[in-house]
């Protein structure tokens, strides 16, 4: 089973898909339960009403538009299972709203909340955030040359890898229920 | 303009694993602030067992037989869709709370859906009070003096009523831009309405 773990950053507090824009997407691919080093996806996105201080303006000038970035991301994901922190309720609404507002046709994919793995593994219904999961796991340090978002995504990837391995060591089937999500259609 | 304020609480954080336990809505006229109609129903457990509901503090005093008499989530969402009709839906943090849940429940049960327009009452509050504000319903209710500071509103029925009152207070304060309210709509889905 191929898995893509991702995170995104918006130009706001990450609380409103209707008023905020996605400004960066970062993703890592897991193949047969292993995080791949080479298959990563990191993009800044052009067209920002407000730019946070951490954004490199030189890189930003070369960044793709949101429409291009969404299509690139969809291509990177392919038919993999998509996992993120609060994926169905927090990350997917941003991707969905951004795709719809740009008139992109959508395709169905399977998505999973990393919190579902944590709640199943530790039996705690209140476990929800990456921060609380990190406190339970001892994660290795990611490479320091990565951006803040990429570091966060790498950590989440490691957390997913460890939790999934404890729940279902063979990585052939999902240890928790998945949801339906939508990404831009590639055709 | 009429809007329909909705509340679709679930038993936990998980869109995939948790159940909707209540579906409620109130149609309000924003010009007069009048409540025009209301619907609300508790919902039969879908994926979780009744014992799990009770462990989570939902339906603590309801017997298994009484639970079986409640509508299913499919029936409740269809009723909600009929009730909403073509009106705009308002929900508090709806794009990241109610709407992903409704979208997933429709997908889980293979329901044909229709698009709806959605306003987030949290967006309304941010438009008025500053972009960095992310106010809970309780904070907004205290700000509008609908409840005293420190008070808690427990249960979906009083919370839906409270959300309606918050939206009634927010709406007349929203600035207009080019004759339109300055809070952007989002999109969501509800089950398609079957022809009667």
mmCIF file of C-alpha atoms in Angstrom:
data_model
loop_
_atom_site.group_PDB
_atom_site.id
_atom_site.type_symbol
_atom_site.label_atom_id
_atom_site.label_comp_id
_atom_site.label_asym_id
_atom_site.label_seq_id
_atom_site.Cartn_x
_atom_site.Cartn_y
_atom_site.Cartn_z
ATOM 1 C CA UNK A 1 0.000 0.000 0.000
ATOM 2 C CA UNK A 2 1.376 3.415 -0.988
ATOM 3 C CA UNK A 3 0.864 6.230 1.462
ATOM 4 C CA UNK A 4 1.402 9.977 1.163
ATOM 5 C CA UNK A 5 1.712 11.964 4.390
ATOM 6 C CA UNK A 6 1.252 15.695 3.927
ATOM 7 C CA UNK A 7 0.774 19.032 5.600
ATOM 8 C CA UNK A 8 -0.070 22.467 4.306
ATOM 9 C CA UNK A 9 0.275 26.035 5.413
ATOM 10 C CA UNK A 10 -2.148 28.888 4.827
ATOM 11 C CA UNK A 11 -1.845 32.649 4.984
ATOM 12 C CA UNK A 12 -4.026 32.686 8.115
ATOM 13 C CA UNK A 13 -4.482 30.689 11.256
ATOM 14 C CA UNK A 14 -5.506 27.590 9.287
ATOM 15 C CA UNK A 15 -9.080 27.845 10.497
ATOM 16 C CA UNK A 16 -11.106 29.015 7.502
ATOM 17 C CA UNK A 17 -11.005 27.450 4.024
ATOM 18 C CA UNK A 18 -13.394 30.193 2.841
ATOM 19 C CA UNK A 19 -11.142 33.140 3.676
ATOM 20 C CA UNK A 20 -7.576 31.763 3.713
ATOM 21 C CA UNK A 21 -5.321 30.673 0.850
ATOM 22 C CA UNK A 22 -2.934 27.726 0.796
ATOM 23 C CA UNK A 23 0.632 29.069 0.575
ATOM 24 C CA UNK A 24 2.693 25.868 0.837
ATOM 25 C CA UNK A 25 2.241 22.096 0.595
ATOM 26 C CA UNK A 26 4.704 19.487 1.777
ATOM 27 C CA UNK A 27 4.402 15.712 1.418
ATOM 28 C CA UNK A 28 6.425 12.543 1.855
ATOM 29 C CA UNK A 29 5.731 9.150 0.314
ATOM 30 C CA UNK A 30 5.748 5.832 2.164
ATOM 31 C CA UNK A 31 6.213 2.674 0.137
ATOM 32 C CA UNK A 32 5.664 -0.715 1.832
ATOM 33 C CA UNK A 33 5.809 0.938 5.240
ATOM 34 C CA UNK A 34 9.048 2.862 4.668
ATOM 35 C CA UNK A 35 9.436 6.606 4.301
ATOM 36 C CA UNK A 36 11.185 7.301 1.016
ATOM 37 C CA UNK A 37 14.004 9.821 0.966
ATOM 38 C CA UNK A 38 13.728 10.748 -2.674
ATOM 39 C CA UNK A 39 9.978 10.906 -3.202
ATOM 40 C CA UNK A 40 9.038 14.137 -1.499
ATOM 41 C CA UNK A 41 6.885 17.049 -2.567
ATOM 42 C CA UNK A 42 7.535 20.595 -1.392
ATOM 43 C CA UNK A 43 6.070 23.674 -2.971
ATOM 44 C CA UNK A 44 5.472 27.279 -2.164
ATOM 45 C CA UNK A 45 2.489 28.801 -3.921
ATOM 46 C CA UNK A 46 2.281 32.100 -5.739
ATOM 47 C CA UNK A 47 -0.453 34.751 -5.392
ATOM 48 C CA UNK A 48 -0.483 35.700 -1.772
ATOM 49 C CA UNK A 49 -2.450 38.556 -0.298
ATOM 50 C CA UNK A 50 -0.200 38.405 2.766
ATOM 51 C CA UNK A 51 3.154 36.659 3.037
ATOM 52 C CA UNK A 52 4.350 35.261 6.369
ATOM 53 C CA UNK A 53 7.875 36.189 7.434
ATOM 54 C CA UNK A 54 9.350 32.727 6.890
ATOM 55 C CA UNK A 55 8.621 32.684 3.157
ATOM 56 C CA UNK A 56 11.707 33.146 0.959
ATOM 57 C CA UNK A 57 10.648 35.870 -1.503
ATOM 58 C CA UNK A 58 13.196 34.726 -4.107
ATOM 59 C CA UNK A 59 11.732 31.212 -4.072
ATOM 60 C CA UNK A 60 8.238 32.651 -4.081
ATOM 61 C CA UNK A 61 8.798 34.435 -7.409
ATOM 62 C CA UNK A 62 9.450 31.053 -9.026
ATOM 63 C CA UNK A 63 6.561 29.298 -7.270
ATOM 64 C CA UNK A 64 3.620 27.810 -9.214
ATOM 65 C CA UNK A 65 0.078 29.185 -9.041
ATOM 66 C CA UNK A 66 -2.318 27.476 -6.642
ATOM 67 C CA UNK A 67 -4.037 25.715 -9.562
ATOM 68 C CA UNK A 68 -0.714 24.333 -10.847
ATOM 69 C CA UNK A 69 0.355 23.361 -7.336
ATOM 70 C CA UNK A 70 -2.915 21.494 -6.691
ATOM 71 C CA UNK A 71 -2.544 19.567 -9.954
ATOM 72 C CA UNK A 72 1.116 18.788 -9.183
ATOM 73 C CA UNK A 73 0.140 17.593 -5.725
ATOM 74 C CA UNK A 74 -2.652 15.416 -7.113
ATOM 75 C CA UNK A 75 -0.148 13.921 -9.576
ATOM 76 C CA UNK A 76 2.327 13.238 -6.741
ATOM 77 C CA UNK A 77 -0.382 11.531 -4.646
ATOM 78 C CA UNK A 78 -1.568 9.300 -7.507
ATOM 79 C CA UNK A 79 -3.657 6.494 -6.033
ATOM 80 C CA UNK A 80 -1.916 6.509 -2.645
ATOM 81 C CA UNK A 81 -3.751 6.780 0.662
ATOM 82 C CA UNK A 82 -3.468 10.381 1.861
ATOM 83 C CA UNK A 83 -2.749 10.955 5.558
ATOM 84 C CA UNK A 84 -2.500 14.190 7.537
ATOM 85 C CA UNK A 85 -3.162 15.544 10.973
ATOM 86 C CA UNK A 86 -6.971 16.010 11.115
ATOM 87 C CA UNK A 87 -6.956 15.235 7.398
ATOM 88 C CA UNK A 88 -10.690 14.908 6.623
ATOM 89 C CA UNK A 89 -11.854 17.775 8.809
ATOM 90 C CA UNK A 90 -9.032 20.292 8.498
ATOM 91 C CA UNK A 91 -6.668 19.734 5.562
ATOM 92 C CA UNK A 92 -9.075 18.360 2.942
ATOM 93 C CA UNK A 93 -11.552 21.277 3.222
ATOM 94 C CA UNK A 94 -8.703 23.646 2.208
ATOM 95 C CA UNK A 95 -7.724 21.488 -0.793
ATOM 96 C CA UNK A 96 -11.371 20.964 -1.735
ATOM 97 C CA UNK A 97 -12.376 24.618 -1.491
ATOM 98 C CA UNK A 98 -9.261 25.766 -3.383
ATOM 99 C CA UNK A 99 -9.877 23.226 -6.185
ATOM 100 C CA UNK A 100 -13.580 24.021 -6.455
ATOM 101 C CA UNK A 101 -13.056 27.768 -6.547
ATOM 102 C CA UNK A 102 -10.643 27.282 -9.479
ATOM 103 C CA UNK A 103 -13.148 25.130 -11.324
ATOM 104 C CA UNK A 104 -10.997 21.987 -11.243
ATOM 105 C CA UNK A 105 -12.866 18.707 -11.774
ATOM 106 C CA UNK A 106 -12.368 16.393 -8.814
ATOM 107 C CA UNK A 107 -11.537 12.735 -8.315
ATOM 108 C CA UNK A 108 -12.112 10.544 -5.269
ATOM 109 C CA UNK A 109 -9.224 9.374 -3.114
ATOM 110 C CA UNK A 110 -8.955 7.661 0.276
ATOM 111 C CA UNK A 111 -7.843 9.792 3.203
ATOM 112 C CA UNK A 112 -6.972 9.103 6.835
ATOM 113 C CA UNK A 113 -6.625 11.188 9.980
ATOM 114 C CA UNK A 114 -3.292 10.450 11.711
ATOM 115 C CA UNK A 115 -5.196 11.027 14.962
ATOM 116 C CA UNK A 116 -7.306 7.922 14.220
ATOM 117 C CA UNK A 117 -4.110 5.810 14.316
ATOM 118 C CA UNK A 118 -3.114 7.405 17.626
ATOM 119 C CA UNK A 119 -6.547 7.011 19.181
ATOM 120 C CA UNK A 120 -6.656 3.349 18.169
ATOM 121 C CA UNK A 121 -3.087 2.658 19.288
ATOM 122 C CA UNK A 122 -3.326 4.269 22.718
ATOM 123 C CA UNK A 123 -7.111 4.045 23.267
ATOM 124 C CA UNK A 124 -7.332 7.706 24.185
ATOM 125 C CA UNK A 125 -10.320 9.417 22.478
ATOM 126 C CA UNK A 126 -8.827 12.870 23.119
ATOM 127 C CA UNK A 127 -5.545 12.273 21.240
ATOM 128 C CA UNK A 128 -5.720 14.566 18.266
ATOM 129 C CA UNK A 129 -2.674 16.685 17.488
ATOM 130 C CA UNK A 130 0.788 15.884 16.191
ATOM 131 C CA UNK A 131 2.161 17.543 19.331
ATOM 132 C CA UNK A 132 0.386 15.044 21.602
ATOM 133 C CA UNK A 133 1.443 12.149 19.347
ATOM 134 C CA UNK A 134 5.074 13.330 19.331
ATOM 135 C CA UNK A 135 5.006 13.338 23.120
ATOM 136 C CA UNK A 136 4.138 9.640 23.010
ATOM 137 C CA UNK A 137 6.778 8.735 20.396
ATOM 138 C CA UNK A 138 10.517 9.375 20.334
ATOM 139 C CA UNK A 139 11.105 10.669 16.855
ATOM 140 C CA UNK A 140 14.480 11.075 15.208
ATOM 141 C CA UNK A 141 15.656 14.513 14.096
ATOM 142 C CA UNK A 142 14.837 15.293 10.458
ATOM 143 C CA UNK A 143 17.526 16.815 8.189
ATOM 144 C CA UNK A 144 18.082 20.445 9.213
ATOM 145 C CA UNK A 145 18.119 21.791 5.640
ATOM 146 C CA UNK A 146 14.339 21.232 5.384
ATOM 147 C CA UNK A 147 11.848 24.085 5.720
ATOM 148 C CA UNK A 148 9.671 24.347 8.821
ATOM 149 C CA UNK A 149 6.677 22.823 7.026
ATOM 150 C CA UNK A 150 8.815 20.023 5.546
ATOM 151 C CA UNK A 151 10.227 19.224 9.007
ATOM 152 C CA UNK A 152 6.720 19.012 10.401
ATOM 153 C CA UNK A 153 5.632 16.744 7.545
ATOM 154 C CA UNK A 154 8.704 14.539 7.990
ATOM 155 C CA UNK A 155 7.917 14.183 11.709
ATOM 156 C CA UNK A 156 4.309 13.301 10.934
ATOM 157 C CA UNK A 157 5.518 10.747 8.385
ATOM 158 C CA UNK A 158 7.700 9.116 11.007
ATOM 159 C CA UNK A 159 4.865 9.141 13.533
ATOM 160 C CA UNK A 160 2.494 7.516 11.024
ATOM 161 C CA UNK A 161 5.132 4.898 10.178
ATOM 162 C CA UNK A 162 5.644 3.981 13.845
ATOM 163 C CA UNK A 163 1.954 3.946 14.779
ATOM 164 C CA UNK A 164 0.936 1.948 11.691
ATOM 165 C CA UNK A 165 3.736 -0.582 12.305
ATOM 166 C CA UNK A 166 2.489 -1.152 15.864
ATOM 167 C CA UNK A 167 -1.108 -1.591 14.724
ATOM 168 C CA UNK A 168 -0.585 -3.591 11.533
ATOM 169 C CA UNK A 169 3.046 -4.635 10.932
ATOM 170 C CA UNK A 170 2.607 -5.928 7.379
ATOM 171 C CA UNK A 171 1.338 -2.604 5.933
ATOM 172 C CA UNK A 172 -1.034 -4.382 3.577
ATOM 173 C CA UNK A 173 -4.271 -3.082 5.026
ATOM 174 C CA UNK A 174 -5.381 -0.011 6.911
ATOM 175 C CA UNK A 175 -5.640 -0.481 10.693
ATOM 176 C CA UNK A 176 -8.402 2.169 10.939
ATOM 177 C CA UNK A 177 -11.300 3.255 8.761
ATOM 178 C CA UNK A 178 -10.521 5.682 5.970
ATOM 179 C CA UNK A 179 -12.662 8.475 4.536
ATOM 180 C CA UNK A 180 -13.475 9.689 1.069
ATOM 181 C CA UNK A 181 -11.531 12.768 -0.025
ATOM 182 C CA UNK A 182 -11.217 14.722 -3.241
ATOM 183 C CA UNK A 183 -8.262 16.026 -5.248
ATOM 184 C CA UNK A 184 -8.139 17.633 -8.693
ATOM 185 C CA UNK A 185 -8.702 15.145 -11.480
ATOM 186 C CA UNK A 186 -5.632 14.572 -13.624
ATOM 187 C CA UNK A 187 -7.477 14.098 -16.931
ATOM 188 C CA UNK B 1 -32.692 36.776 3.251
ATOM 189 C CA UNK B 2 -33.279 33.498 5.064
ATOM 190 C CA UNK B 3 -30.453 31.381 6.410
ATOM 191 C CA UNK B 4 -30.490 27.953 8.023
ATOM 192 C CA UNK B 5 -28.254 27.537 11.045
ATOM 193 C CA UNK B 6 -27.243 23.898 11.463
ATOM 194 C CA UNK B 7 -25.620 21.732 14.109
ATOM 195 C CA UNK B 8 -24.415 18.170 13.458
ATOM 196 C CA UNK B 9 -22.369 17.067 16.492
ATOM 197 C CA UNK B 10 -20.464 13.790 16.542
ATOM 198 C CA UNK B 11 -19.220 11.450 19.249
ATOM 199 C CA UNK B 12 -15.548 12.395 18.829
ATOM 200 C CA UNK B 13 -12.733 13.827 16.718
ATOM 201 C CA UNK B 14 -12.778 11.208 13.967
ATOM 202 C CA UNK B 15 -14.702 11.820 10.756
ATOM 203 C CA UNK B 16 -14.119 8.175 9.759
ATOM 204 C CA UNK B 17 -14.816 6.416 13.041
ATOM 205 C CA UNK B 18 -17.260 8.589 14.973
ATOM 206 C CA UNK B 19 -21.025 8.870 14.702
ATOM 207 C CA UNK B 20 -23.374 11.774 14.247
ATOM 208 C CA UNK B 21 -25.724 11.784 17.253
ATOM 209 C CA UNK B 22 -27.894 14.824 16.504
ATOM 210 C CA UNK B 23 -28.999 16.738 13.423
ATOM 211 C CA UNK B 24 -30.653 20.080 14.012
ATOM 212 C CA UNK B 25 -31.415 23.276 12.104
ATOM 213 C CA UNK B 26 -33.178 26.622 12.543
ATOM 214 C CA UNK B 27 -34.376 28.768 9.634
ATOM 215 C CA UNK B 28 -34.164 32.469 10.399
ATOM 216 C CA UNK B 29 -35.038 35.661 8.571
ATOM 217 C CA UNK B 30 -31.960 37.873 8.791
ATOM 218 C CA UNK B 31 -33.827 41.123 8.119
ATOM 219 C CA UNK B 32 -36.246 40.678 11.029
ATOM 220 C CA UNK B 33 -34.238 38.260 13.158
ATOM 221 C CA UNK B 34 -37.326 36.029 13.431
ATOM 222 C CA UNK B 35 -37.149 32.278 13.791
ATOM 223 C CA UNK B 36 -39.229 30.875 10.920
ATOM 224 C CA UNK B 37 -38.969 27.122 11.478
ATOM 225 C CA UNK B 38 -36.877 24.539 13.290
ATOM 226 C CA UNK B 39 -36.081 20.838 13.069
ATOM 227 C CA UNK B 40 -33.987 18.590 15.228
ATOM 228 C CA UNK B 41 -33.595 14.909 15.880
ATOM 229 C CA UNK B 42 -31.263 12.665 17.796
ATOM 230 C CA UNK B 43 -29.768 9.960 15.603
ATOM 231 C CA UNK B 44 -29.407 6.211 15.996
ATOM 232 C CA UNK B 45 -25.804 4.971 16.412
ATOM 233 C CA UNK B 46 -24.332 4.180 13.017
ATOM 234 C CA UNK B 47 -20.892 2.619 13.496
ATOM 235 C CA UNK B 48 -20.421 2.626 17.261
ATOM 236 C CA UNK B 49 -22.314 0.311 19.622
ATOM 237 C CA UNK B 50 -24.855 1.858 22.071
ATOM 238 C CA UNK B 51 -22.502 1.000 25.000
ATOM 239 C CA UNK B 52 -19.753 3.072 23.350
ATOM 240 C CA UNK B 53 -22.163 5.984 23.039
ATOM 241 C CA UNK B 54 -22.875 5.774 26.768
ATOM 242 C CA UNK B 55 -19.165 5.582 27.620
ATOM 243 C CA UNK B 56 -18.721 8.798 25.650
ATOM 244 C CA UNK B 57 -21.496 10.453 27.674
ATOM 245 C CA UNK B 58 -24.068 10.463 24.874
ATOM 246 C CA UNK B 59 -27.547 8.958 25.402
ATOM 247 C CA UNK B 60 -26.635 7.962 28.963
ATOM 248 C CA UNK B 61 -30.277 7.619 30.032
ATOM 249 C CA UNK B 62 -31.657 6.149 26.798
ATOM 250 C CA UNK B 63 -32.369 2.419 26.488
ATOM 251 C CA UNK B 64 -31.298 0.308 23.501
ATOM 252 C CA UNK B 65 -34.959 -0.033 22.468
ATOM 253 C CA UNK B 66 -35.413 3.731 22.497
ATOM 254 C CA UNK B 67 -32.222 4.157 20.438
ATOM 255 C CA UNK B 68 -33.574 1.821 17.768
ATOM 256 C CA UNK B 69 -36.639 4.034 17.363
ATOM 257 C CA UNK B 70 -34.469 7.039 16.436
ATOM 258 C CA UNK B 71 -33.953 7.872 12.760
ATOM 259 C CA UNK B 72 -30.783 6.673 11.052
ATOM 260 C CA UNK B 73 -28.154 9.189 10.024
ATOM 261 C CA UNK B 74 -29.297 8.809 6.406
ATOM 262 C CA UNK B 75 -32.902 9.624 7.346
ATOM 263 C CA UNK B 76 -31.809 12.553 9.499
ATOM 264 C CA UNK B 77 -29.543 14.035 6.796
ATOM 265 C CA UNK B 78 -32.283 13.651 4.163
ATOM 266 C CA UNK B 79 -34.675 15.473 6.497
ATOM 267 C CA UNK B 80 -32.056 18.203 6.979
ATOM 268 C CA UNK B 81 -31.620 18.542 3.212
ATOM 269 C CA UNK B 82 -35.393 18.907 2.723
ATOM 270 C CA UNK B 83 -35.499 21.480 5.495
ATOM 271 C CA UNK B 84 -32.580 23.530 4.107
ATOM 272 C CA UNK B 85 -34.000 23.644 0.593
ATOM 273 C CA UNK B 86 -32.213 26.378 -1.389
ATOM 274 C CA UNK B 87 -31.322 28.552 1.609
ATOM 275 C CA UNK B 88 -27.790 29.398 2.688
ATOM 276 C CA UNK B 89 -26.470 27.235 5.521
ATOM 277 C CA UNK B 90 -24.606 28.744 8.483
ATOM 278 C CA UNK B 91 -22.503 26.644 10.851
ATOM 279 C CA UNK B 92 -19.833 27.503 13.404
ATOM 280 C CA UNK B 93 -16.522 26.317 11.953
ATOM 281 C CA UNK B 94 -18.812 24.425 9.584
ATOM 282 C CA UNK B 95 -16.296 24.006 6.719
ATOM 283 C CA UNK B 96 -14.015 22.111 9.100
ATOM 284 C CA UNK B 97 -16.616 20.531 11.334
ATOM 285 C CA UNK B 98 -20.174 19.822 10.147
ATOM 286 C CA UNK B 99 -19.488 19.775 6.405
ATOM 287 C CA UNK B 100 -16.661 17.186 6.275
ATOM 288 C CA UNK B 101 -18.791 14.961 8.518
ATOM 289 C CA UNK B 102 -21.886 15.315 6.313
ATOM 290 C CA UNK B 103 -19.769 14.744 3.171
ATOM 291 C CA UNK B 104 -18.263 11.574 4.661
ATOM 292 C CA UNK B 105 -21.576 10.190 5.979
ATOM 293 C CA UNK B 106 -23.077 10.675 2.496
ATOM 294 C CA UNK B 107 -20.071 8.860 0.970
ATOM 295 C CA UNK B 108 -20.214 6.031 3.548
ATOM 296 C CA UNK B 109 -23.886 5.424 2.761
ATOM 297 C CA UNK B 110 -23.615 5.952 -0.991
ATOM 298 C CA UNK B 111 -25.979 8.924 -1.009
ATOM 299 C CA UNK B 112 -26.248 11.111 -4.073
ATOM 300 C CA UNK B 113 -25.448 14.659 -2.996
ATOM 301 C CA UNK B 114 -26.235 18.194 -4.080
ATOM 302 C CA UNK B 115 -24.071 21.283 -3.555
ATOM 303 C CA UNK B 116 -25.023 23.929 -1.011
ATOM 304 C CA UNK B 117 -23.655 27.357 -0.081
ATOM 305 C CA UNK B 118 -22.254 27.694 3.415
ATOM 306 C CA UNK B 119 -21.264 30.564 5.669
ATOM 307 C CA UNK B 120 -19.036 30.065 8.688
ATOM 308 C CA UNK B 121 -20.188 32.088 11.710
ATOM 309 C CA UNK B 122 -16.549 32.024 12.820
ATOM 310 C CA UNK B 123 -15.650 33.892 9.570
ATOM 311 C CA UNK B 124 -18.367 36.434 10.409
ATOM 312 C CA UNK B 125 -16.861 36.976 13.853
ATOM 313 C CA UNK B 126 -13.358 37.342 12.391
ATOM 314 C CA UNK B 127 -14.608 39.858 9.830
ATOM 315 C CA UNK B 128 -15.982 41.986 12.655
ATOM 316 C CA UNK B 129 -13.416 41.443 15.356
ATOM 317 C CA UNK B 130 -10.154 40.902 13.475
ATOM 318 C CA UNK B 131 -8.637 38.259 11.243
ATOM 319 C CA UNK B 132 -6.614 36.624 13.981
ATOM 320 C CA UNK B 133 -9.671 35.929 16.112
ATOM 321 C CA UNK B 134 -10.850 32.343 16.308
ATOM 322 C CA UNK B 135 -13.721 32.518 18.716
ATOM 323 C CA UNK B 136 -15.571 29.593 20.155
ATOM 324 C CA UNK B 137 -19.332 29.804 20.324
ATOM 325 C CA UNK B 138 -19.079 30.241 24.074
ATOM 326 C CA UNK B 139 -16.706 33.216 23.745
ATOM 327 C CA UNK B 140 -19.026 34.862 21.221
ATOM 328 C CA UNK B 141 -22.072 34.183 23.403
ATOM 329 C CA UNK B 142 -20.332 35.850 26.346
ATOM 330 C CA UNK B 143 -19.286 38.794 24.152
ATOM 331 C CA UNK B 144 -22.895 39.335 23.072
ATOM 332 C CA UNK B 145 -24.066 38.834 26.674
ATOM 333 C CA UNK B 146 -26.202 35.866 25.730
ATOM 334 C CA UNK B 147 -24.715 33.851 28.589
ATOM 335 C CA UNK B 148 -22.782 34.955 31.681
ATOM 336 C CA UNK B 149 -18.992 34.610 31.747
ATOM 337 C CA UNK B 150 -17.994 31.147 32.956
ATOM 338 C CA UNK B 151 -21.354 29.587 32.048
ATOM 339 C CA UNK B 152 -21.439 26.405 30.016
ATOM 340 C CA UNK B 153 -24.092 25.441 27.507
ATOM 341 C CA UNK B 154 -24.460 21.685 27.413
ATOM 342 C CA UNK B 155 -26.244 19.635 24.760
ATOM 343 C CA UNK B 156 -26.885 20.135 21.063
ATOM 344 C CA UNK B 157 -30.394 21.600 21.396
ATOM 345 C CA UNK B 158 -29.456 24.617 23.568
ATOM 346 C CA UNK B 159 -26.216 25.033 21.591
ATOM 347 C CA UNK B 160 -28.131 25.215 18.293
ATOM 348 C CA UNK B 161 -30.469 27.825 19.784
ATOM 349 C CA UNK B 162 -27.442 29.756 21.033
ATOM 350 C CA UNK B 163 -25.766 29.623 17.602
ATOM 351 C CA UNK B 164 -28.955 31.027 16.075
ATOM 352 C CA UNK B 165 -28.879 33.924 18.540
ATOM 353 C CA UNK B 166 -25.171 34.566 17.836
ATOM 354 C CA UNK B 167 -25.793 34.676 14.070
ATOM 355 C CA UNK B 168 -28.719 37.054 14.644
ATOM 356 C CA UNK B 169 -26.370 39.388 16.540
ATOM 357 C CA UNK B 170 -23.508 39.110 14.038
ATOM 358 C CA UNK B 171 -25.497 39.552 10.838
ATOM 359 C CA UNK B 172 -26.628 43.209 11.169
ATOM 360 C CA UNK B 173 -23.083 44.216 12.143
ATOM 361 C CA UNK B 174 -21.431 42.764 9.026
ATOM 362 C CA UNK B 175 -20.195 45.473 6.670
ATOM 363 C CA UNK B 176 -21.531 45.463 3.114
ATOM 364 C CA UNK B 177 -19.171 45.634 0.129
ATOM 365 C CA UNK B 178 -20.702 46.427 -3.251
ATOM 366 C CA UNK B 179 -24.124 45.510 -1.887
ATOM 367 C CA UNK B 180 -22.983 42.091 -0.729
ATOM 368 C CA UNK B 181 -22.128 40.806 2.710
ATOM 369 C CA UNK B 182 -18.374 40.784 3.089
ATOM 370 C CA UNK B 183 -17.991 37.186 4.254
ATOM 371 C CA UNK B 184 -17.205 34.679 1.504
ATOM 372 C CA UNK B 185 -19.345 31.612 0.988
ATOM 373 C CA UNK B 186 -17.930 28.139 1.013
ATOM 374 C CA UNK B 187 -19.342 25.022 -0.536
ATOM 375 C CA UNK B 188 -20.679 21.864 1.012
ATOM 376 C CA UNK B 189 -22.994 19.009 0.187
ATOM 377 C CA UNK B 190 -26.275 17.592 1.461
ATOM 378 C CA UNK B 191 -28.147 14.516 0.247
ATOM 379 C CA UNK B 192 -29.938 15.206 -3.020
ATOM 380 C CA UNK B 193 -33.640 15.896 -2.529
ATOM 381 C CA UNK B 194 -35.742 13.081 -3.914
ATOM 382 C CA UNK B 195 -38.725 14.179 -5.987
ATOM 383 C CA UNK B 196 -41.931 13.616 -4.012
#
